[in-house]
Amino acid sequence: MPLYEHVLLARQDVTSQQVETMIDTYKGVIEQNGGRLEKIEMWGVKSLAYRIKKNRKAHFALLNIDAPPAAIAEMERQMQISEDVLRFMTIRVEELDSEPSAMMQKRDRDDRKDRERGRRRDDEGFGGGGFGGDRGDRGDRGDRGERSFGGEG
């Protein structure tokens, strides 16, 4: 059977549980038509590059599918009917990647950076030359004189 990668964008208003329920529904459609889902990745809520149907953010999910074209067509037909699905894209691929996608790897890297940054803050404390610290670099401004507002000159 052909292999597909399918990315789904759901409205930000729906909860993560509702997105999982939608995916389970589409999984049922695929399985009824003789296919199967190899992998499901929930990428979470991400900002969109531009508004889609008045939404600035969306829930992203990746589905790796092994199914006949008729199953994909039926799933896409149901997604077009759903008001909760903003966009979707299905791409036929030669082989499915069993490793985490680039988005999941990025999330892992970001989580690691956040943990390291937090550890560094704990070690160093909050003092030092960051923003809002000692403002000694301004120098002496001297007396500014009287200020006038309006049309006086």
mmCIF file of C-alpha atoms in Angstrom:
data_model
loop_
_atom_site.group_PDB
_atom_site.id
_atom_site.type_symbol
_atom_site.label_atom_id
_atom_site.label_comp_id
_atom_site.label_asym_id
_atom_site.label_seq_id
_atom_site.Cartn_x
_atom_site.Cartn_y
_atom_site.Cartn_z
ATOM 1 C CA MET A 1 0.000 0.000 0.000
ATOM 2 C CA PRO A 2 1.116 3.600 -0.525
ATOM 3 C CA LEU A 3 2.612 5.502 2.402
ATOM 4 C CA TYR A 4 1.566 9.027 3.366
ATOM 5 C CA GLU A 5 2.551 11.796 5.754
ATOM 6 C CA HIS A 6 -0.439 13.873 6.787
ATOM 7 C CA VAL A 7 -0.253 17.156 8.732
ATOM 8 C CA LEU A 8 -3.395 18.467 10.374
ATOM 9 C CA LEU A 9 -4.083 21.949 11.787
ATOM 10 C CA ALA A 10 -6.997 22.229 14.217
ATOM 11 C CA ARG A 11 -8.491 25.390 15.712
ATOM 12 C CA GLN A 12 -6.838 26.725 18.856
ATOM 13 C CA ASP A 13 -10.230 26.871 20.620
ATOM 14 C CA VAL A 14 -10.487 23.091 20.851
ATOM 15 C CA THR A 15 -8.718 21.263 23.657
ATOM 16 C CA SER A 16 -5.913 18.758 23.201
ATOM 17 C CA GLN A 17 -8.333 15.987 24.182
ATOM 18 C CA GLN A 18 -10.737 17.047 21.432
ATOM 19 C CA VAL A 19 -7.877 16.988 18.909
ATOM 20 C CA GLU A 20 -6.975 13.466 20.038
ATOM 21 C CA THR A 21 -10.636 12.450 19.659
ATOM 22 C CA MET A 22 -10.689 13.871 16.108
ATOM 23 C CA ILE A 23 -7.536 11.937 15.264
ATOM 24 C CA ASP A 24 -9.077 8.756 16.690
ATOM 25 C CA THR A 25 -12.093 9.341 14.429
ATOM 26 C CA TYR A 26 -9.860 9.722 11.374
ATOM 27 C CA LYS A 27 -7.886 6.667 12.480
ATOM 28 C CA GLY A 28 -11.159 4.727 12.459
ATOM 29 C CA VAL A 29 -11.891 5.927 8.911
ATOM 30 C CA ILE A 30 -8.451 4.784 7.745
ATOM 31 C CA GLU A 31 -8.805 1.378 9.418
ATOM 32 C CA GLN A 32 -12.326 0.837 8.028
ATOM 33 C CA ASN A 33 -10.943 1.320 4.535
ATOM 34 C CA GLY A 34 -8.098 -1.163 4.973
ATOM 35 C CA GLY A 35 -5.238 1.061 6.160
ATOM 36 C CA ARG A 36 -3.445 1.785 9.398
ATOM 37 C CA LEU A 37 -1.749 4.647 11.215
ATOM 38 C CA GLU A 38 1.940 3.957 11.781
ATOM 39 C CA LYS A 39 2.710 6.980 13.959
ATOM 40 C CA ILE A 40 0.906 9.954 15.500
ATOM 41 C CA GLU A 41 2.798 13.012 16.736
ATOM 42 C CA MET A 42 1.061 15.828 18.553
ATOM 43 C CA TRP A 43 3.145 18.959 17.979
ATOM 44 C CA GLY A 44 1.018 21.151 20.239
ATOM 45 C CA VAL A 45 -0.280 24.679 19.717
ATOM 46 C CA LYS A 46 1.910 26.786 17.453
ATOM 47 C CA SER A 47 1.610 30.258 15.963
ATOM 48 C CA LEU A 48 0.557 30.505 12.340
ATOM 49 C CA ALA A 49 2.442 32.612 9.803
ATOM 50 C CA TYR A 50 -0.841 34.315 8.896
ATOM 51 C CA ARG A 51 -4.462 34.179 9.978
ATOM 52 C CA ILE A 52 -6.479 31.202 8.817
ATOM 53 C CA LYS A 53 -10.228 31.509 9.347
ATOM 54 C CA LYS A 54 -9.608 34.211 11.984
ATOM 55 C CA ASN A 55 -7.186 32.000 13.952
ATOM 56 C CA ARG A 56 -3.654 33.075 14.828
ATOM 57 C CA LYS A 57 -2.664 29.739 16.401
ATOM 58 C CA ALA A 58 -3.501 26.098 15.779
ATOM 59 C CA HIS A 59 -2.992 22.589 17.132
ATOM 60 C CA PHE A 60 -0.555 20.737 14.854
ATOM 61 C CA ALA A 61 -0.450 16.948 14.421
ATOM 62 C CA LEU A 62 1.475 14.610 12.128
ATOM 63 C CA LEU A 63 0.051 11.247 11.018
ATOM 64 C CA ASN A 64 2.118 8.599 9.221
ATOM 65 C CA ILE A 65 -0.358 6.504 7.258
ATOM 66 C CA ASP A 66 -0.140 3.206 5.362
ATOM 67 C CA ALA A 67 -3.433 3.049 3.454
ATOM 68 C CA PRO A 68 -5.042 2.805 0.012
ATOM 69 C CA PRO A 69 -5.846 6.082 -1.773
ATOM 70 C CA ALA A 70 -9.600 5.605 -1.189
ATOM 71 C CA ALA A 71 -9.054 5.690 2.581
ATOM 72 C CA ILE A 72 -7.082 8.933 2.302
ATOM 73 C CA ALA A 73 -9.772 10.467 0.098
ATOM 74 C CA GLU A 74 -12.496 9.607 2.628
ATOM 75 C CA MET A 75 -10.475 10.985 5.545
ATOM 76 C CA GLU A 76 -9.806 14.241 3.653
ATOM 77 C CA ARG A 77 -13.495 14.514 2.713
ATOM 78 C CA GLN A 78 -14.465 14.307 6.397
ATOM 79 C CA MET A 79 -11.800 16.868 7.316
ATOM 80 C CA GLN A 80 -13.215 19.324 4.785
ATOM 81 C CA ILE A 81 -16.613 19.026 6.461
ATOM 82 C CA SER A 82 -15.244 19.566 9.985
ATOM 83 C CA GLU A 83 -15.263 23.150 11.262
ATOM 84 C CA ASP A 84 -12.480 22.367 13.727
ATOM 85 C CA VAL A 85 -9.943 21.512 11.012
ATOM 86 C CA LEU A 86 -8.321 24.645 9.600
ATOM 87 C CA ARG A 87 -5.951 23.037 7.097
ATOM 88 C CA PHE A 88 -4.468 19.682 6.220
ATOM 89 C CA MET A 89 -1.918 18.385 3.772
ATOM 90 C CA THR A 90 -1.233 14.821 2.680
ATOM 91 C CA ILE A 91 2.002 13.889 0.928
ATOM 92 C CA ARG A 92 2.815 10.504 -0.546
ATOM 93 C CA VAL A 93 6.266 9.289 0.522
ATOM 94 C CA GLU A 94 8.498 6.380 -0.438
ATOM 95 C CA GLU A 95 9.077 5.296 3.165
ATOM 96 C CA LEU A 96 7.849 6.362 6.592
ATOM 97 C CA ASP A 97 10.343 7.713 9.084
ATOM 98 C CA SER A 98 10.153 5.777 12.354
ATOM 99 C CA GLU A 99 12.248 8.344 14.250
ATOM 100 C CA PRO A 100 10.767 11.520 15.747
ATOM 101 C CA SER A 101 10.104 14.248 13.198
ATOM 102 C CA ALA A 102 12.124 17.451 12.996
ATOM 103 C CA MET A 103 9.446 19.264 15.002
ATOM 104 C CA MET A 104 9.712 16.792 17.886
ATOM 105 C CA GLN A 105 13.515 16.913 17.801
ATOM 106 C CA LYS A 106 13.341 20.725 17.917
ATOM 107 C CA ARG A 107 11.043 20.550 20.938
ATOM 108 C CA ASP A 108 13.514 18.245 22.709
ATOM 109 C CA ARG A 109 16.382 20.646 21.968
ATOM 110 C CA ASP A 110 14.341 23.614 23.196
ATOM 111 C CA ASP A 111 13.404 21.779 26.393
ATOM 112 C CA ARG A 112 17.049 20.928 27.004
ATOM 113 C CA LYS A 113 18.090 24.568 26.462
ATOM 114 C CA ASP A 114 15.417 25.768 28.888
ATOM 115 C CA ARG A 115 16.600 23.314 31.537
ATOM 116 C CA GLU A 116 20.233 24.386 31.040
ATOM 117 C CA ARG A 117 19.283 28.060 31.161
ATOM 118 C CA GLY A 118 17.367 27.480 34.411
ATOM 119 C CA ARG A 119 20.304 25.609 35.902
ATOM 120 C CA ARG A 120 22.675 28.429 34.953
ATOM 121 C CA ARG A 121 20.391 31.004 36.577
ATOM 122 C CA ASP A 122 20.293 28.984 39.777
ATOM 123 C CA ASP A 123 24.084 28.747 39.835
ATOM 124 C CA GLU A 124 24.819 32.375 39.032
ATOM 125 C CA GLY A 125 21.939 34.143 40.721
ATOM 126 C CA PHE A 126 20.045 37.051 39.233
ATOM 127 C CA GLY A 127 22.603 39.788 39.882
ATOM 128 C CA GLY A 128 25.098 40.957 37.319
ATOM 129 C CA GLY A 129 25.086 43.026 34.204
ATOM 130 C CA GLY A 130 21.737 42.086 32.733
ATOM 131 C CA PHE A 131 18.929 44.417 31.796
ATOM 132 C CA GLY A 132 17.585 46.721 34.460
ATOM 133 C CA GLY A 133 20.602 46.346 36.715
ATOM 134 C CA ASP A 134 23.030 49.113 37.598
ATOM 135 C CA ARG A 135 22.472 52.053 35.298
ATOM 136 C CA GLY A 136 25.913 53.557 35.822
ATOM 137 C CA ASP A 137 26.620 53.631 32.082
ATOM 138 C CA ARG A 138 24.354 56.654 31.543
ATOM 139 C CA GLY A 139 26.838 59.206 32.771
ATOM 140 C CA ASP A 140 25.932 62.569 34.271
ATOM 141 C CA ARG A 141 23.102 64.201 32.377
ATOM 142 C CA GLY A 142 23.214 67.436 34.273
ATOM 143 C CA ASP A 143 20.299 69.793 34.726
ATOM 144 C CA ARG A 144 17.777 69.597 31.928
ATOM 145 C CA GLY A 145 16.267 72.965 32.584
ATOM 146 C CA GLU A 146 12.617 73.824 32.373
ATOM 147 C CA ARG A 147 10.448 71.945 29.947
ATOM 148 C CA SER A 148 7.715 73.628 28.022
ATOM 149 C CA PHE A 149 4.710 71.928 26.553
ATOM 150 C CA GLY A 150 2.453 73.273 23.870
ATOM 151 C CA GLY A 151 3.141 76.207 21.588
ATOM 152 C CA GLU A 152 5.425 78.145 23.911
ATOM 153 C CA GLY A 153 8.890 78.536 22.695
#
